[in-house]
CSV table of C-alpha atoms (C1' of nucleotides) in Angstrom, one decimal:
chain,number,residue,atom,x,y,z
A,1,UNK,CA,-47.0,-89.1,-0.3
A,2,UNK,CA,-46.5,-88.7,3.6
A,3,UNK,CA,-44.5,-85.1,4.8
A,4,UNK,CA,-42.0,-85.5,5.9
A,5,UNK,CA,-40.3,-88.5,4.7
A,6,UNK,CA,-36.5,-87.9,5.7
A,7,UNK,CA,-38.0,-88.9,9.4
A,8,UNK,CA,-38.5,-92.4,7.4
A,9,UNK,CA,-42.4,-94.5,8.3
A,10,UNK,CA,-42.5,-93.9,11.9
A,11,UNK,CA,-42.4,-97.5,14.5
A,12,UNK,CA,-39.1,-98.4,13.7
A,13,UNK,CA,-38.2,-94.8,12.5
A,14,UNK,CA,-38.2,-93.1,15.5
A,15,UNK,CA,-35.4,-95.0,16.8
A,16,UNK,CA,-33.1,-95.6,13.7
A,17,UNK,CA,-33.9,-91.5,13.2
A,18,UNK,CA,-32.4,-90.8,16.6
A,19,UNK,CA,-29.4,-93.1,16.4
A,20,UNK,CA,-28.5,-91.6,13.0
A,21,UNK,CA,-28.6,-88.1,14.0
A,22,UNK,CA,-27.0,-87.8,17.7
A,23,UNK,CA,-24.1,-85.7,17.8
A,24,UNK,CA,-20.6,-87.6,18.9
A,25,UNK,CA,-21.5,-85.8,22.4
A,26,UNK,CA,-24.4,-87.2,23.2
A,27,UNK,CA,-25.5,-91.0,23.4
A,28,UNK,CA,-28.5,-93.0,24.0
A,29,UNK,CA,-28.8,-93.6,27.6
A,30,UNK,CA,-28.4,-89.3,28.2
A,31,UNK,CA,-30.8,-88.7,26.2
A,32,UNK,CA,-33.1,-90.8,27.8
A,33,UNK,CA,-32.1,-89.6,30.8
A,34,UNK,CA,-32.8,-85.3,29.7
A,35,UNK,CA,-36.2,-87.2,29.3
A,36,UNK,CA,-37.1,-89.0,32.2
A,37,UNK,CA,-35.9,-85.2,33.7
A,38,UNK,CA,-38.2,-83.5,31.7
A,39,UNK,CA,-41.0,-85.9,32.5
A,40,UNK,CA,-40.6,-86.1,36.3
A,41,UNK,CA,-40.4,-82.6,37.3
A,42,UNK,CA,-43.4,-81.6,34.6
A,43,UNK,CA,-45.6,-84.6,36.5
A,44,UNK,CA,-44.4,-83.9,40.3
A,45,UNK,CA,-44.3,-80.7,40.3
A,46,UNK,CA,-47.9,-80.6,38.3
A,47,UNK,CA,-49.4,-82.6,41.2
A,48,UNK,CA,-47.9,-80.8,44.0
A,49,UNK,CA,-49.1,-77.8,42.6
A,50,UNK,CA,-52.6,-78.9,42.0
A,51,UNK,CA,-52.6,-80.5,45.1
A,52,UNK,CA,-51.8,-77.3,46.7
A,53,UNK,CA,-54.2,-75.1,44.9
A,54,UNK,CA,-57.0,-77.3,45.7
A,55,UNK,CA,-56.4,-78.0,49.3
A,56,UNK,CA,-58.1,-75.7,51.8
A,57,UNK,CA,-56.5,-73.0,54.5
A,58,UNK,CA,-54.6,-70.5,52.2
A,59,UNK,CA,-51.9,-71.9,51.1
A,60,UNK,CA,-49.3,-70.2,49.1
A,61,UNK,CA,-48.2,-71.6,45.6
A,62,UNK,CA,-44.4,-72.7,44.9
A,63,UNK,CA,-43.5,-69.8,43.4
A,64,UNK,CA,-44.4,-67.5,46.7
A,65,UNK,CA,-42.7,-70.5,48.2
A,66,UNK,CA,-39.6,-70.4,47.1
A,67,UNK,CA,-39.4,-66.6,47.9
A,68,UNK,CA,-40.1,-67.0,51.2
A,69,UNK,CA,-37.9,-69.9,51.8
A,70,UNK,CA,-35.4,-67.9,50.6
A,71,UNK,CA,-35.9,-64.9,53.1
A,72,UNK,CA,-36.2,-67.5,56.0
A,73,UNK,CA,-32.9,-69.0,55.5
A,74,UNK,CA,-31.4,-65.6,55.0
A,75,UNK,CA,-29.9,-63.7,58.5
A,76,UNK,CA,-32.1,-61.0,59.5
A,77,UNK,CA,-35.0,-62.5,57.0
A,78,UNK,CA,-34.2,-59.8,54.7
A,79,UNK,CA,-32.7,-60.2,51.1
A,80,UNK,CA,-32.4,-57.7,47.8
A,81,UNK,CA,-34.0,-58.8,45.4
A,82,UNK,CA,-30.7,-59.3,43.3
A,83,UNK,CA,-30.4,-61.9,45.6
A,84,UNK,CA,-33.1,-63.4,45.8
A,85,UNK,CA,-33.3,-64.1,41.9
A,86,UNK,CA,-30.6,-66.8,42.8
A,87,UNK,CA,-32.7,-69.0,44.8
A,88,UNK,CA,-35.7,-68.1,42.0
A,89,UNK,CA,-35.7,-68.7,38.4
A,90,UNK,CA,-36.9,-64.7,37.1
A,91,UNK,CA,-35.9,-61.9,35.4
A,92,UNK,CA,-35.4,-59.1,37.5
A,93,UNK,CA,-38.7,-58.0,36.6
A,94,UNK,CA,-40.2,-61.2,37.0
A,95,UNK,CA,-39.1,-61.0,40.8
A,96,UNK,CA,-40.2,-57.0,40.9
A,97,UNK,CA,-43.7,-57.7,40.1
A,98,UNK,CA,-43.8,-61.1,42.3
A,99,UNK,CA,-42.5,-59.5,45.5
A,100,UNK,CA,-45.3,-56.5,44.3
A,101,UNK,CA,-48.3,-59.4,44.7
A,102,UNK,CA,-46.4,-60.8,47.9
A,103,UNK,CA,-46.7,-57.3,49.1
A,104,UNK,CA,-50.1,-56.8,48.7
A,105,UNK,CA,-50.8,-60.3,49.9
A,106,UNK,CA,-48.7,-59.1,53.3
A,107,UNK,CA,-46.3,-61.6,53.1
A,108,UNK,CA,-43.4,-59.8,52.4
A,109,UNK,CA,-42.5,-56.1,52.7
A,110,UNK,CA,-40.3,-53.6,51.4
A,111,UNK,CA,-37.7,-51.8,53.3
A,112,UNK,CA,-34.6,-49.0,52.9
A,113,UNK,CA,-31.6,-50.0,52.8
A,114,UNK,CA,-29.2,-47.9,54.3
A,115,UNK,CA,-25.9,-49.4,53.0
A,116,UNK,CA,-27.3,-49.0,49.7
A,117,UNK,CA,-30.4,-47.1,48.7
A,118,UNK,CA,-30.6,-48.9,45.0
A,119,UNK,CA,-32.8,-50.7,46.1
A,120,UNK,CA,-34.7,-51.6,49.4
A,121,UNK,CA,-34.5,-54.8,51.3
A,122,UNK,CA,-37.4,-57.4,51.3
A,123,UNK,CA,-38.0,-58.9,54.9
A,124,UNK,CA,-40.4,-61.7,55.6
A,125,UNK,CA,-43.7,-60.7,58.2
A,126,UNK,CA,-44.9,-62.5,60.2
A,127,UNK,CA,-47.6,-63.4,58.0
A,128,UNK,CA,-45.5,-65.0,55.6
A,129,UNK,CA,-43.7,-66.7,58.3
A,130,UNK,CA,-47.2,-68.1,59.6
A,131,UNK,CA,-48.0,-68.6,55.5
A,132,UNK,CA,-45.0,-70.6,55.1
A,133,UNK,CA,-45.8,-73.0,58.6
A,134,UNK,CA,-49.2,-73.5,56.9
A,135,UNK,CA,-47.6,-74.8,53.6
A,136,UNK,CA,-44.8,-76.8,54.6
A,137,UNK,CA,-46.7,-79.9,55.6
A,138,UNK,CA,-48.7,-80.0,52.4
A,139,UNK,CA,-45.7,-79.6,50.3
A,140,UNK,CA,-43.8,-81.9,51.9
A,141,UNK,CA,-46.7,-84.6,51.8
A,142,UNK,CA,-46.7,-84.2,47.8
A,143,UNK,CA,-43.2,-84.5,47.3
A,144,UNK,CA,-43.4,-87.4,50.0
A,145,UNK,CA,-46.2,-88.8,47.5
A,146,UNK,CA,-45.6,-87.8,44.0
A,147,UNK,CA,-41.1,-87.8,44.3
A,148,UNK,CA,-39.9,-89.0,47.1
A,149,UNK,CA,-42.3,-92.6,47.5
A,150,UNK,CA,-40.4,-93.8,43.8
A,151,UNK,CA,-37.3,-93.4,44.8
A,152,UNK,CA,-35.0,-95.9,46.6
A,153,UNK,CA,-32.7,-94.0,49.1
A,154,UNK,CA,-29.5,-95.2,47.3
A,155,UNK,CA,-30.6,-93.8,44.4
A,156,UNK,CA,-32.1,-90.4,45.8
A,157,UNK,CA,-27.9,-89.7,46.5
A,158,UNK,CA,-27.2,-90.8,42.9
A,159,UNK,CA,-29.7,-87.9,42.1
A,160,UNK,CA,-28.2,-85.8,44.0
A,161,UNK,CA,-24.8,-86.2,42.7
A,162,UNK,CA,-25.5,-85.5,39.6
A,163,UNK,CA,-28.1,-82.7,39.7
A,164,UNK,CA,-26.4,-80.6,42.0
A,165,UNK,CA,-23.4,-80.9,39.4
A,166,UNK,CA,-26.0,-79.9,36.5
A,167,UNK,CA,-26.9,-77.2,38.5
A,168,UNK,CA,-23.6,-75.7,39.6
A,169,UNK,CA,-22.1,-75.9,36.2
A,170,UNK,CA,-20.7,-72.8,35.0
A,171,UNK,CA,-22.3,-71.9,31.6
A,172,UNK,CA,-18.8,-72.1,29.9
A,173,UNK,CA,-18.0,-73.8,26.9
B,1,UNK,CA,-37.4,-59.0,68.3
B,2,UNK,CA,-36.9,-61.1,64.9
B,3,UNK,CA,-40.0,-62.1,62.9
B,4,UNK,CA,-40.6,-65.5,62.2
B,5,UNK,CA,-38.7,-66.7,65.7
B,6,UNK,CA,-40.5,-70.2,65.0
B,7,UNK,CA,-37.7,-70.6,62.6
B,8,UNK,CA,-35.0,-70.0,64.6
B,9,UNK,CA,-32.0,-67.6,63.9
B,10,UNK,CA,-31.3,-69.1,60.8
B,11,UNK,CA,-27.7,-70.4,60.2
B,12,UNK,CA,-27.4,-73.7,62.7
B,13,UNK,CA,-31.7,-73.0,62.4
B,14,UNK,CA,-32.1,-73.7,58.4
B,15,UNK,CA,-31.4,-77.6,59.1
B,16,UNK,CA,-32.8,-78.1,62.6
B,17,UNK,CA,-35.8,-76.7,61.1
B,18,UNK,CA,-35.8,-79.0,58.4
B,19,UNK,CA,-35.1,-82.2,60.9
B,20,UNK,CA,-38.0,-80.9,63.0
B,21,UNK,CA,-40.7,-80.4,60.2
B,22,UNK,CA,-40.2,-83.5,58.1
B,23,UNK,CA,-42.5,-86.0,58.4
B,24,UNK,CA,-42.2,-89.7,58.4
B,25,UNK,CA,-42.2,-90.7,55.2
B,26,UNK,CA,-40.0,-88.2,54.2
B,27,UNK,CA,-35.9,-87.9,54.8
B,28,UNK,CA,-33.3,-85.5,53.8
B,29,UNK,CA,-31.9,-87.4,51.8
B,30,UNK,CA,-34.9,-87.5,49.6
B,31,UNK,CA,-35.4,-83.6,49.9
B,32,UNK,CA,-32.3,-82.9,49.0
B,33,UNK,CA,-33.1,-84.5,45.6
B,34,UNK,CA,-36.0,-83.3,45.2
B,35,UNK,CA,-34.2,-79.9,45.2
B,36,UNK,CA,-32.1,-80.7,42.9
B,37,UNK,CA,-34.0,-81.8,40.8
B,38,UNK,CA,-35.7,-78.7,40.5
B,39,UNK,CA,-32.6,-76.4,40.4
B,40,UNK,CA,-30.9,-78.8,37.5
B,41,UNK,CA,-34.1,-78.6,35.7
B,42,UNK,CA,-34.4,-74.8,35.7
B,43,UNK,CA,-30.7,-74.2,35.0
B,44,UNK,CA,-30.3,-76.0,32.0
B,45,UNK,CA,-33.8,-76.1,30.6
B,46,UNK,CA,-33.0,-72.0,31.0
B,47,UNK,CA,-29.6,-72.4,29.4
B,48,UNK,CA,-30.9,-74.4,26.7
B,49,UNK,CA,-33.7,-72.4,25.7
B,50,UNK,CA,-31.8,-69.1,26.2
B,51,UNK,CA,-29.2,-70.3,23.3
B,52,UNK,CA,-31.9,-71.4,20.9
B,53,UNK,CA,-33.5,-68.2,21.1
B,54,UNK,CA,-30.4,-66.5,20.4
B,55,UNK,CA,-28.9,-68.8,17.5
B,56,UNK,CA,-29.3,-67.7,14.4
B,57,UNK,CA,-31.3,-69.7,11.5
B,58,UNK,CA,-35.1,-69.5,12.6
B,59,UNK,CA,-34.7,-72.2,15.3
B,60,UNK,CA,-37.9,-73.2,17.6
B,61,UNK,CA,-39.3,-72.8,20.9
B,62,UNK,CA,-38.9,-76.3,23.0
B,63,UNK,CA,-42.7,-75.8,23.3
B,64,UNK,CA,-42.9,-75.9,19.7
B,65,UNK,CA,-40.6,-78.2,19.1
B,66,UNK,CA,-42.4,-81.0,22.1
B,67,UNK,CA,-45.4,-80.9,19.7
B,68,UNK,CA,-43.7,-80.7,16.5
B,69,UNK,CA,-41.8,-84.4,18.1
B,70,UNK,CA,-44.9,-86.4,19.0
B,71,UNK,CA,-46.3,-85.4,15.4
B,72,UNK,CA,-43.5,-86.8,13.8
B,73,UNK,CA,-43.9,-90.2,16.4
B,74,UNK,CA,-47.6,-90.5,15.5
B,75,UNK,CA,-48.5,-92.6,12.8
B,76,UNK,CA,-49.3,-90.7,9.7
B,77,UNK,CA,-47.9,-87.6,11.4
B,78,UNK,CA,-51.1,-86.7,12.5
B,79,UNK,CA,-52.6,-86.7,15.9
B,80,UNK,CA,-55.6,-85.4,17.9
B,81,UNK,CA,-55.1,-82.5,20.5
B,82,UNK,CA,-55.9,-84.8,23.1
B,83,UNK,CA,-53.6,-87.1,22.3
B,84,UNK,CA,-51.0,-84.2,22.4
B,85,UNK,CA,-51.6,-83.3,25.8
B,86,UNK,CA,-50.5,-86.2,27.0
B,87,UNK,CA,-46.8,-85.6,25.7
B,88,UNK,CA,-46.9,-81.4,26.6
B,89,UNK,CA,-48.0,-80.6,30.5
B,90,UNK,CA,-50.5,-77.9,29.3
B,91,UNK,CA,-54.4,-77.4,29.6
B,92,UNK,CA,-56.5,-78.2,26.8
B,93,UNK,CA,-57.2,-74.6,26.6
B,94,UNK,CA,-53.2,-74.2,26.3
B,95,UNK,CA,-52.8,-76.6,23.7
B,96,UNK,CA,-55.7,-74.7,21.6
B,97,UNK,CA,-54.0,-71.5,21.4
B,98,UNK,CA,-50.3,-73.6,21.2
B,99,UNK,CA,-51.7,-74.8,17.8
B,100,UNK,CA,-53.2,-71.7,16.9
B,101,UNK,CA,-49.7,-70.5,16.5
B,102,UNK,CA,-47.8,-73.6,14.9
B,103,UNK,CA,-50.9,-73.3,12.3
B,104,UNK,CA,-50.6,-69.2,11.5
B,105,UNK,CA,-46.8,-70.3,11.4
B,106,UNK,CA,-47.4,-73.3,8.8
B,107,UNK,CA,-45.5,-75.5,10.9
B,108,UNK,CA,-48.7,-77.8,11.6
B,109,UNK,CA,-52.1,-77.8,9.6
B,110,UNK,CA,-55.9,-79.0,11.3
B,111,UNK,CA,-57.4,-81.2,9.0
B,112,UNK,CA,-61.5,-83.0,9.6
B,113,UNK,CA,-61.2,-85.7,11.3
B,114,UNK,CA,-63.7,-88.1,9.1
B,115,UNK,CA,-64.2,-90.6,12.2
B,116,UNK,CA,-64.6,-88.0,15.1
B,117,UNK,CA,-66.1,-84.6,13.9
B,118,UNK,CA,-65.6,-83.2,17.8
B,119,UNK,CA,-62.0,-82.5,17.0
B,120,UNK,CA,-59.8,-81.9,13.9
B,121,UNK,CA,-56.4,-84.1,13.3
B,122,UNK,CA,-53.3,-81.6,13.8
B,123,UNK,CA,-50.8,-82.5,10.8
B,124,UNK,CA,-47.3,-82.2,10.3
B,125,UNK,CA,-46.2,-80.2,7.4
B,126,UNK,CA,-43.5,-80.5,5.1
B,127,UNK,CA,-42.5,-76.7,6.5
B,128,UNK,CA,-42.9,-78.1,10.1
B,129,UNK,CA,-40.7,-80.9,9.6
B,130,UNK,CA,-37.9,-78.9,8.3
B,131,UNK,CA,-38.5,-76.6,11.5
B,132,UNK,CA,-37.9,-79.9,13.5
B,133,UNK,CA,-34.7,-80.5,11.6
B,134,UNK,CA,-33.0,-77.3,11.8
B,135,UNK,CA,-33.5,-77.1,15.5
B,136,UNK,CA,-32.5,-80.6,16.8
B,137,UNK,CA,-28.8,-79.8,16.3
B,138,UNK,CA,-28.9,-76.8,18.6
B,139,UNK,CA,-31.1,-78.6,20.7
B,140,UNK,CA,-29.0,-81.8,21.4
B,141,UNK,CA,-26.0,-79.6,21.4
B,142,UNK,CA,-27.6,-77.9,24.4
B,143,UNK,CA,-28.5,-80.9,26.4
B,144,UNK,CA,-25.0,-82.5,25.9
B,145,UNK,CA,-23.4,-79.3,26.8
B,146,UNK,CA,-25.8,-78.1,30.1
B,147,UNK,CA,-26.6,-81.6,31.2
B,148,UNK,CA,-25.3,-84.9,29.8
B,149,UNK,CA,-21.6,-83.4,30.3
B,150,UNK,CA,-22.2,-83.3,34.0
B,151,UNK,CA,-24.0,-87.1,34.5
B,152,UNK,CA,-21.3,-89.9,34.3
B,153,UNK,CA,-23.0,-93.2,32.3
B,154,UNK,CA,-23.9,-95.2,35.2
B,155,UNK,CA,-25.5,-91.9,36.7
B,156,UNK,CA,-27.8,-91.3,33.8
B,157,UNK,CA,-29.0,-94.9,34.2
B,158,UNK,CA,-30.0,-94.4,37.6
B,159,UNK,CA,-31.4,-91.3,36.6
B,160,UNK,CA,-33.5,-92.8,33.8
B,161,UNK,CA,-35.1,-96.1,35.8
B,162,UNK,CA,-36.0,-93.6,39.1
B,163,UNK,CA,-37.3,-90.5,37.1
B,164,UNK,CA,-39.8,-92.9,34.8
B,165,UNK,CA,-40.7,-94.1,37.7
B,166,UNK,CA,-41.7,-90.7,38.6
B,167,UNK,CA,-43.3,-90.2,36.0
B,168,UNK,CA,-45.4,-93.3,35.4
B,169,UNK,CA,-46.5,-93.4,38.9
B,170,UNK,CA,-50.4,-93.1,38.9
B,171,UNK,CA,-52.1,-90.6,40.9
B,172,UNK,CA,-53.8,-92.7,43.4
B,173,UNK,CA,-52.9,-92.5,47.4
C,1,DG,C1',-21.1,-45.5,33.1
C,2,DA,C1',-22.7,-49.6,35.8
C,3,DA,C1',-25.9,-51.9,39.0
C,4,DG,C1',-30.5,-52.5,41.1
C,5,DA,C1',-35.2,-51.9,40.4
C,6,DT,C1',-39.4,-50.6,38.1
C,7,DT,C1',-42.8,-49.8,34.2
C,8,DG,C1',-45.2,-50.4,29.6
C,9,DA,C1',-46.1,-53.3,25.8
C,10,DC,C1',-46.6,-57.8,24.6
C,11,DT,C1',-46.7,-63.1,25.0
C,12,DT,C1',-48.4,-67.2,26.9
C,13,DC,C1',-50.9,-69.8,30.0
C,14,DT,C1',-55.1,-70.8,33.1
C,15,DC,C1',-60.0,-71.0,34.5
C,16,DA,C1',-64.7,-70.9,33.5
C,17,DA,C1',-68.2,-70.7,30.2
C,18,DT,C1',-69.6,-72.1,25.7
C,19,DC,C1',-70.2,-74.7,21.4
C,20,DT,C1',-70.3,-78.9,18.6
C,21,DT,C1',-70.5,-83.7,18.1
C,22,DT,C1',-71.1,-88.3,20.1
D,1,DA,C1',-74.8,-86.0,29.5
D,2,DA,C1',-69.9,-86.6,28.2
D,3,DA,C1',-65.9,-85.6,25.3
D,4,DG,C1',-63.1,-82.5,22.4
D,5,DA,C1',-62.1,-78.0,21.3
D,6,DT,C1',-62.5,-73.0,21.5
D,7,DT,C1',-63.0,-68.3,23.5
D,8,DG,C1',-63.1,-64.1,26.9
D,9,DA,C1',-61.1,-62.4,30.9
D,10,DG,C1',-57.5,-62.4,33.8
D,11,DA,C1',-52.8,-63.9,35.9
D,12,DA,C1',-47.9,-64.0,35.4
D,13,DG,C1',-43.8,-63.8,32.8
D,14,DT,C1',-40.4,-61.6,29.2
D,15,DC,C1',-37.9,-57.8,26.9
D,16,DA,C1',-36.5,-53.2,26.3
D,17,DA,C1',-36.5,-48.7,28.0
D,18,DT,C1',-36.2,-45.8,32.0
D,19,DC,C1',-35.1,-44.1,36.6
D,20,DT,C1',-32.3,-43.7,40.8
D,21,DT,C1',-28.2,-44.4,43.2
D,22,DC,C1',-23.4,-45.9,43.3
DNA sequence: GAAGATTGACTTCTCAATCTTT
DNA sequence: AAAGATTGAGAAGTCAATCTTC
């Protein structure tokens, strides 16, 4: 006697078990498309950041990345951390302890704020302004070669689109 | 004097920087979904994993429940941990210690593998597949709610035949 | 009291080394 | 030796409690 048996024999089961028990809100084709989500970013992004790791002259990973990004774009190059943890996916901790090891790495450093002394400003150095020069081209390569190179331009706007709009969605309802 | 005056002073700068950097086989248009693919995918796998750790009724992990999935897919319900790598992104050292924990929670079950001694089957138990149950509600609820609500039909096919894509593509070049 | 940040305890993952079986 | 799995040490994140400033 197999467990399980409400998911039915397997081959045929899997789909007959999914067709029986989607909600009215969800169909087929989004389903498979939460999947083919799932399965891109975990395989590009994988890649990238093996790719990264392996290659030579000190690159940063995408985590450090995405901070410094963040501080580049940002007037002054300086950010709170509360607001950095918009362009990053942390807890506030998460971000205390990564801008600690960006610190120490002399990337980023921490500075008073005089408007409001809860909590000091983070500015970009030099260093991580050279750090983020070095990266850039090696980043963009493997999203040029593990994203970008499958995609048809017409589609990357369909993307787009729709992301950006998964993205922005307010968590109501 | 600003640090970082490579990168210009920011504002106008953010895009001319972009323009300047990208290389040839790479153009905004394909950037831009690559970054949204990444924000879409941390916003709702966040969301979506933030409500089924809250829910009530012993609900799992999307970790757990990845694994728990390709059991239930695999013939027999039973599969090697190789095999299972291939549907998680994790080391094998990662799925080792995954399992360890599905096993002290009785959710999965290692059992000899008469034709390979090098590595035990991982089984699906009865316990595991009620696990699987209880949580794809909340689970499909989430993805209608924080993604397929956003994606119009035609969208989500796009979506599906460039993201497998994605993922399929090989490694090489 | 609320907001921003930090710290301690804990969880989970990775890497490198190791063990067993093929 | 190669393949599958495991283990110790360390890296990096979360939650809950705490501290400082508003």
């Amino acid at each position: 006697m197999l467990p399980c048996q409400h998911f039915s024999q397997y081959a045929a089961g899997v789909l007959r078990l999914r067709a029986r028990r989607l909600p009215a809100n969800l169909d087929e084709a989004h389903l498979a498309a939460w999947r083919s989500l799932l399965g891109a970013h975990a395989v590009a992004v994988g890649r990238i950041e093996h790719e990264i790791a392996r290659a030579a002259g000190d690159l940063v990973p995408l985590a450090w990345y995405d901070i410094l990004i963040a501080l580049v774009e940002a007037p002054d190059h300086r950010l709170r951390q509360r607001d950095l943890s918009h362009s990053v996916v942390l807890t506030r901790s998460g971000i205390s302890r990564l801008i600690d090891r960006l610190e120490t790495a002399g990337l980023v450093r921490r500075e008073p704020n005089p408007a409001d002394r809860r909590g000091d400003l983070v500015v970009l150095t030099e260093s991580g302004c050279a750090a983020l020069r070095r990266t850039w081209p090696a980043y963009a390569q493997g999203i040029a070669k593990h994203f970008a190179r499958h995609v048809r331009a017409d589609e990357a706007r369909v993307l787009v689109r729709a992301l950006q709009r998964v993205r922005a969605a307010s968590a109501t309802s």
